[in-house]
Every structure is written in structure tokens, then in C-alpha cells.
Short mmCIF file of C-alpha atoms and ligand atoms in Angstrom, two decimals:
data_model
loop_
_atom_site.label_atom_id
_atom_site.label_comp_id
_atom_site.label_asym_id
_atom_site.label_seq_id
_atom_site.Cartn_x
_atom_site.Cartn_y
_atom_site.Cartn_z
CA MET A 1 0.00 0.00 0.00
CA THR A 2 1.34 3.38 -0.89
CA ASN A 3 0.96 6.41 1.28
CA SER A 4 -0.84 9.45 -0.05
CA TYR A 5 1.67 11.81 1.51
CA VAL A 6 5.32 12.79 1.36
CA VAL A 7 7.36 13.19 4.53
CA VAL A 8 9.81 16.06 4.12
CA ASP A 9 10.68 16.43 7.81
CA ASP A 10 10.25 13.55 10.28
CA THR A 11 7.97 15.74 12.40
CA PHE A 12 5.30 15.17 9.77
CA ARG A 13 4.94 11.52 10.84
CA SER A 14 3.40 12.73 14.12
CA LEU A 15 0.91 14.91 12.23
CA ILE A 16 -0.44 12.53 9.58
CA GLU A 17 -2.15 9.18 10.17
CA SER A 18 0.31 6.42 9.35
CA GLY A 19 -0.52 4.97 5.93
CA ALA A 20 -3.27 7.54 5.34
CA GLU A 21 -4.73 7.46 1.86
CA LEU A 22 -6.41 10.27 -0.03
CA GLN A 23 -10.12 9.56 -0.58
CA LYS A 24 -12.33 11.21 -3.18
CA LEU A 25 -15.68 12.02 -1.56
CA ALA A 26 -17.47 13.97 -4.28
CA ASP A 27 -16.93 15.37 -7.76
CA GLY A 28 -18.81 17.29 -10.43
CA CYS A 29 -17.68 20.76 -9.35
CA ILE A 30 -15.93 23.33 -11.52
CA TRP A 31 -13.93 25.18 -8.87
CA ALA A 32 -14.37 23.71 -5.39
CA GLU A 33 -13.46 26.11 -2.59
CA GLY A 34 -14.33 27.33 0.88
CA PRO A 35 -14.78 24.12 2.94
CA VAL A 36 -16.24 24.45 6.44
CA TRP A 37 -17.03 21.65 8.89
CA ILE A 38 -20.33 21.91 10.78
CA PRO A 39 -19.78 19.84 13.97
CA ASN A 40 -23.39 19.67 15.17
CA GLU A 41 -24.52 18.34 11.76
CA SER A 42 -21.42 16.21 11.08
CA ALA A 43 -21.46 17.86 7.67
CA LEU A 44 -19.04 19.62 5.38
CA VAL A 45 -20.28 22.60 3.36
CA TRP A 46 -18.20 23.93 0.49
CA SER A 47 -18.50 26.19 -2.54
CA ASP A 48 -18.42 25.54 -6.23
CA VAL A 49 -17.77 29.18 -6.98
CA ARG A 50 -18.06 29.03 -10.77
CA SER A 51 -21.28 27.01 -10.87
CA ASN A 52 -22.85 29.42 -8.37
CA ARG A 53 -23.63 26.62 -5.91
CA GLU A 54 -22.77 25.46 -2.45
CA TRP A 55 -22.61 21.75 -1.63
CA ARG A 56 -23.02 19.73 1.55
CA TRP A 57 -21.50 16.32 2.32
CA THR A 58 -22.10 13.86 5.14
CA ALA A 59 -20.58 10.42 5.62
CA ALA A 60 -24.05 8.89 5.67
CA GLY A 61 -25.69 10.82 2.85
CA GLY A 62 -22.90 11.81 0.50
CA ALA A 63 -23.00 15.07 -1.43
CA SER A 64 -26.02 17.22 -2.26
CA VAL A 65 -26.62 20.79 -3.37
CA PHE A 66 -26.86 23.06 -0.31
CA ARG A 67 -27.71 26.43 -1.92
CA GLU A 68 -28.28 27.55 -5.49
CA PRO A 69 -27.73 30.22 -6.55
CA SER A 70 -25.12 30.95 -3.92
CA ASN A 71 -24.22 34.51 -5.00
CA HIS A 72 -20.97 32.88 -6.14
CA ALA A 73 -20.11 32.06 -2.54
CA ASN A 74 -16.47 31.33 -1.82
CA GLY A 75 -14.88 31.09 1.67
CA HIS A 76 -16.76 30.00 4.79
CA THR A 77 -16.12 29.81 8.49
CA LEU A 78 -18.20 29.46 11.65
CA ASP A 79 -18.82 32.22 14.15
CA ARG A 80 -18.74 31.68 17.91
CA ASN A 81 -22.37 30.54 17.84
CA GLY A 82 -21.75 27.94 15.14
CA ASN A 83 -23.46 29.93 12.40
CA ILE A 84 -21.95 29.79 8.92
CA ILE A 85 -20.23 32.99 7.80
CA THR A 86 -19.96 33.18 4.01
CA CYS A 87 -18.00 35.34 1.58
CA GLU A 88 -20.17 36.01 -1.48
CA HIS A 89 -18.62 37.31 -4.68
CA SER A 90 -21.63 38.53 -6.64
CA SER A 91 -23.42 40.15 -3.69
CA ASN A 92 -20.04 41.66 -2.64
CA SER A 93 -20.96 40.73 0.90
CA VAL A 94 -20.17 38.74 3.99
CA THR A 95 -23.27 36.99 5.29
CA ARG A 96 -24.34 34.95 8.30
CA ARG A 97 -26.63 31.94 7.95
CA GLU A 98 -29.10 32.01 10.84
CA ALA A 99 -30.42 28.94 12.63
CA ASP A 100 -33.64 29.11 10.58
CA GLY A 101 -31.71 29.02 7.30
CA THR A 102 -32.17 32.69 6.39
CA TYR A 103 -29.19 34.87 5.54
CA THR A 104 -28.23 38.16 7.18
CA THR A 105 -25.92 40.53 5.30
CA LEU A 106 -23.24 41.60 7.76
CA VAL A 107 -21.39 43.99 5.47
CA LYS A 108 -21.24 44.74 1.75
CA GLU A 109 -19.42 48.05 1.33
CA TYR A 110 -16.67 50.21 2.73
CA ARG A 111 -17.27 53.97 2.86
CA GLY A 112 -19.91 53.77 0.16
CA GLY A 113 -17.94 51.56 -2.22
CA ARG A 114 -19.02 48.00 -2.84
CA PHE A 115 -16.46 45.39 -1.89
CA ASN A 116 -14.77 43.66 -4.84
CA SER A 117 -15.59 40.03 -4.05
CA PRO A 118 -15.00 38.84 -0.47
CA ASN A 119 -12.96 35.64 -0.77
CA ASP A 120 -12.08 34.07 2.56
CA VAL A 121 -12.94 34.69 6.18
CA VAL A 122 -11.96 33.83 9.73
CA VAL A 123 -13.56 34.70 13.07
CA LYS A 124 -11.41 35.68 16.05
CA SER A 125 -12.37 34.50 19.54
CA ASP A 126 -13.56 38.03 20.36
CA GLY A 127 -16.18 37.68 17.61
CA THR A 128 -14.56 40.01 15.09
CA ILE A 129 -14.75 38.83 11.48
CA TRP A 130 -11.67 39.17 9.30
CA PHE A 131 -11.96 38.77 5.53
CA THR A 132 -10.06 39.36 2.31
CA ASP A 133 -11.35 41.19 -0.75
CA PRO A 134 -9.35 40.38 -3.91
CA PRO A 135 -10.91 41.08 -7.35
CA TYR A 136 -11.54 37.52 -8.62
CA GLY A 137 -15.32 37.94 -8.68
CA ILE A 138 -15.25 41.13 -10.76
CA LEU A 139 -12.48 40.34 -13.27
CA SER A 140 -14.82 38.29 -15.48
CA ASN A 141 -18.24 36.67 -15.40
CA SER A 142 -16.86 33.26 -14.39
CA GLU A 143 -16.78 33.80 -10.59
CA GLY A 144 -19.28 36.64 -10.33
CA PHE A 145 -20.08 39.58 -12.56
CA LYS A 146 -17.48 41.69 -14.33
CA ARG A 147 -17.33 45.30 -13.20
CA ASP A 148 -14.85 47.93 -12.09
CA SER A 149 -13.65 47.99 -8.51
CA GLU A 150 -15.42 50.71 -6.55
CA ILE A 151 -12.78 50.65 -3.82
CA GLY A 152 -9.85 50.49 -6.21
CA ALA A 153 -7.74 48.27 -3.97
CA ASN A 154 -7.64 44.78 -2.45
CA TYR A 155 -7.67 45.02 1.32
CA VAL A 156 -7.97 42.77 4.33
CA TYR A 157 -10.88 43.96 6.49
CA ARG A 158 -11.89 43.57 10.11
CA LEU A 159 -15.60 43.69 10.92
CA ASP A 160 -17.03 44.15 14.39
CA PRO A 161 -20.44 42.47 14.03
CA GLU A 162 -21.69 44.12 17.23
CA SER A 163 -21.21 47.69 16.01
CA GLY A 164 -21.15 46.99 12.27
CA GLU A 165 -17.92 48.93 12.04
CA VAL A 166 -15.60 47.75 9.28
CA THR A 167 -11.98 48.85 9.11
CA ILE A 168 -9.03 48.15 6.82
CA ALA A 169 -6.84 45.69 8.71
CA ALA A 170 -4.09 45.42 6.09
CA ASP A 171 -3.37 47.25 2.85
CA GLN A 172 0.02 45.72 2.03
CA PHE A 173 -1.20 42.75 -0.03
CA ASP A 174 -1.66 42.47 -3.78
CA ARG A 175 -4.51 39.91 -3.83
CA PRO A 176 -5.05 38.76 -0.24
CA ASN A 177 -6.84 35.43 -0.14
CA GLY A 178 -6.80 32.77 2.62
CA LEU A 179 -6.15 33.79 6.20
CA THR A 180 -5.86 32.18 9.62
CA PHE A 181 -4.77 33.06 13.14
CA SER A 182 -2.07 31.29 15.11
CA PRO A 183 -3.47 29.20 18.02
CA ASP A 184 -2.98 32.08 20.51
CA GLU A 185 -4.21 34.61 17.92
CA SER A 186 -1.03 36.66 18.28
CA ILE A 187 -0.27 36.21 14.56
CA LEU A 188 -2.44 36.48 11.46
CA TYR A 189 -1.22 34.55 8.42
CA ILE A 190 -2.37 35.88 5.04
CA ALA A 191 -1.93 34.15 1.69
CA ASP A 192 -1.38 36.42 -1.30
CA THR A 193 -2.41 34.92 -4.64
CA GLY A 194 -1.18 38.07 -6.39
CA GLU A 195 2.47 39.05 -6.30
CA PRO A 196 4.65 37.78 -4.73
CA ARG A 197 2.39 34.72 -4.32
CA ASN A 198 3.48 33.80 -0.82
CA ILE A 199 2.24 33.65 2.76
CA ARG A 200 3.12 36.54 5.04
CA MET A 201 2.38 37.08 8.71
CA MET A 202 1.57 40.02 10.97
CA ASP A 203 1.39 40.52 14.70
CA VAL A 204 -2.11 41.08 16.07
CA GLY A 205 -2.46 43.77 18.71
CA ASP A 206 -4.96 43.65 21.57
CA ASP A 207 -6.86 46.47 19.83
CA GLY A 208 -7.10 44.46 16.60
CA SER A 209 -4.33 46.36 14.84
CA LEU A 210 -1.81 44.50 12.67
CA SER A 211 1.91 45.25 12.60
CA ASN A 212 5.33 43.80 11.77
CA LEU A 213 4.56 42.41 8.32
CA ARG A 214 7.01 39.66 7.44
CA PHE A 215 7.55 36.63 5.22
CA PHE A 216 6.30 33.23 6.39
CA ALA A 217 6.60 30.78 3.49
CA ALA A 218 6.36 30.46 -0.28
CA PRO A 219 4.85 27.09 -1.22
CA GLU A 220 6.33 25.60 -4.37
CA PRO A 221 4.52 25.20 -6.67
CA PRO A 222 2.45 28.28 -5.78
CA ALA A 223 0.16 29.36 -4.56
CA SER A 224 -1.38 29.18 -1.15
CA ASP A 225 -5.07 29.97 -1.55
CA GLY A 226 -6.68 28.68 1.66
CA LEU A 227 -4.99 27.67 4.88
CA ARG A 228 -5.71 26.27 8.35
CA VAL A 229 -3.68 26.03 11.55
CA ASP A 230 -3.57 22.93 13.76
CA GLN A 231 -3.39 22.88 17.55
CA PHE A 232 0.42 22.82 17.43
CA GLY A 233 0.60 25.90 15.24
CA ASN A 234 1.48 24.12 11.99
CA ILE A 235 0.05 25.65 8.81
CA TRP A 236 -1.82 23.38 6.38
CA THR A 237 -2.19 25.16 3.06
CA SER A 238 -3.29 24.51 -0.49
CA ALA A 239 -0.33 24.79 -2.83
CA GLY A 240 -1.05 24.24 -6.48
CA ASP A 241 -0.77 20.47 -6.75
CA GLY A 242 -1.89 19.55 -3.26
CA VAL A 243 -1.59 20.49 0.39
CA GLN A 244 1.67 21.49 2.06
CA VAL A 245 2.33 21.59 5.78
CA PHE A 246 4.68 24.11 7.37
CA SER A 247 5.86 24.41 10.96
CA SER A 248 5.22 27.71 12.73
CA GLU A 249 8.84 28.55 11.82
CA GLY A 250 7.99 28.19 8.14
CA VAL A 251 9.80 24.87 7.64
CA LEU A 252 8.17 22.54 5.10
CA LEU A 253 7.29 19.32 6.97
CA GLY A 254 5.29 17.36 4.43
CA ARG A 255 3.03 17.41 1.47
CA ILE A 256 -0.17 15.70 0.36
CA PRO A 257 -0.25 15.46 -3.44
CA VAL A 258 -3.74 15.82 -4.92
CA PRO A 259 -4.48 14.90 -8.55
CA GLU A 260 -6.23 18.23 -9.19
CA LYS A 261 -5.34 21.88 -8.66
CA THR A 262 -6.04 22.48 -4.99
CA ALA A 263 -7.79 25.50 -3.50
CA ASN A 264 -8.42 24.99 0.19
CA CYS A 265 -8.63 22.63 3.16
CA GLU A 266 -10.49 22.24 6.46
CA PHE A 267 -10.26 19.98 9.50
CA GLY A 268 -13.39 18.11 10.53
CA GLY A 269 -14.92 14.68 10.72
CA GLU A 270 -16.09 12.82 13.81
CA ASN A 271 -12.77 13.22 15.62
CA GLY A 272 -11.86 16.54 14.03
CA THR A 273 -8.78 14.91 12.52
CA THR A 274 -10.01 14.48 8.95
CA LEU A 275 -8.53 16.98 6.54
CA PHE A 276 -11.06 17.85 3.82
CA ILE A 277 -9.55 19.22 0.61
CA THR A 278 -11.36 21.15 -2.11
CA ALA A 279 -9.57 20.75 -5.43
CA SER A 280 -11.06 21.88 -8.75
CA THR A 281 -13.84 19.38 -9.55
CA SER A 282 -13.65 17.33 -6.37
CA LEU A 283 -13.78 17.05 -2.60
CA TYR A 284 -11.12 14.80 -1.04
CA SER A 285 -10.18 13.77 2.48
CA ILE A 286 -7.23 12.29 4.33
CA GLU A 287 -6.77 11.28 7.97
CA THR A 288 -4.38 13.24 10.15
CA ARG A 289 -3.40 13.18 13.84
CA VAL A 290 -4.20 16.81 14.53
CA ILE A 291 -7.24 19.04 14.89
CA ASP A 292 -7.94 22.67 14.07
CA ALA A 293 -6.48 25.06 16.64
CA ARG A 294 -9.92 26.62 17.10
CA ARG A 295 -11.31 23.29 18.32
CA ALA A 296 -8.37 22.36 20.57
MG1 MG B 1 -9.62 31.65 -1.68
#
């Protein structure tokens, strides 16, 4: 039996299930993205951005369409109450799915200008919602609707859902995309799918300010699109032809080759140790020995 992973540093053996094999769980997507695990439903929800749908998968029931049209939904996360937070390209908004299945728009513009196309999102333990706004949903009609940017830039934003106040958290990125906090939330990692196509990191102040921008890692082949952090602080990121795992020092520990261009990943499953991988037409999974830092 062949493993579905490559050990680059011996540390990786303690992070991946011995002999773990990549499983294909679903296919039929165009551009699978934005996976989020819903613990109380034992379900994974993800986006097929270009077909304007969201999908849902359970071990018992397999895959089914979750929402269509999805406003070209992309990244998802859960808030502190377990509600799904969604980045929607063609409504230029970040929404919250309420317990009754209705959607509440949390934010859709900054100082009167519509966002470009919110891409990926993470919620801090204080409830603030951090999201990226690259232009992928307005460059053509394939992931949204083509139009000019009203903001004229691609920022990382911080939203306080209590007050509704939205502020620019970072303006130093070309096309900011995936983002995740370190386990203690002292660092925010941001993937840039524009130039220079790497992952950089910033210190997070108690007041929510970001400082000390610096290099973290440059997956090869590029690029990191979506990323997650495990309870030990290792970064699991999409990287072109699969998933790559970096230590908190930026050392490449291992890789999980995937037979399709890979966009994002998410920990979930019954034990929280299954890594779900969205890659072009398909949803895959592989067993690990770690869980998401947010669930540790
Ligand atoms: Mg993305």
C-alpha cells in the first residue's frame, strides 16, 4: 500500500495518520473552494464558486446541493455561535446563515464603495470577522459579474459584528486570499495569490491592529489559496498540486499530493482529525493526527 503523503521532515509523521490514503468524496464541481465543517450536523459545506452553488456532504448521505444560486459564494467559516459565515462574490458581501436558514448581510461596502468580491474569512475568539477582498469575482463573469472595482484596492478587512464597524486591517497585499490566526491569535497569516504569491504574517495587537509584516513561506509550486492552523501551530495550506504543511517557523514538513489543482482545506470529521480538501472538480479527504487550533 502506498501512502498518499510525502514526509519532508520527520515531524510530519506525528501529524499525519500512518498509511493515510487520499479519498475522493465527491466530484462534479468546476472550482471547489471554501470548505467548512459543521460539527453539530457532522457535515461539510463547500462552494463551487463558478457554478454558483454550495454543496453539503455527510458520511451517511454523501453530497447534495446546499444552496443555489449561492451569490458565487467562496470562503466559509463558523462564528462563535456555530453559524456559517460566508463570503459572497456577486453580492459583494459577507453573510451569516441564521439557525432558521435565512441569511443576514453583515457587510457589503466600505465607505460607500461596494467590496470587490469577499474571498475568505476567519472569526477571532472576540467575535470580530476578518476577511479578504481580492478582485476575482469582478475580473470576469466566471466567478461573479465583471465590473470595475469601486474601492480600487484589495484590502484585508476587520468587521465588528456588534457595532457593524468595518476597518481596513491590512493594505500591504496584492490579492489577499486565505487567512488564519495562530493558536494564541497573536499572529495572522495571510496568503497572497497576487504578487509575490506567498504567505506573510503580521502581529495582532490587543486592539485588533496588525503590525510587523514579514515573510512566512512560499509554497512551491504556488500558490497558497486557503490555509488552516492545527493545535500545534502548523500551517496546512493549499499549494497548487496539493496540500503542504509548514511548521510555525515556516519549515516545510510534508506534502499531500492531490491529482487536481487544490484550492483549500479544512479539519473536521467525527474526531476533528479528517482533513477535507477542495480541489477543482472534487472534494477529497485524508486522515491526520491533529485538529484545528480553534477546536483544541
Ligand atoms: Mg480563496
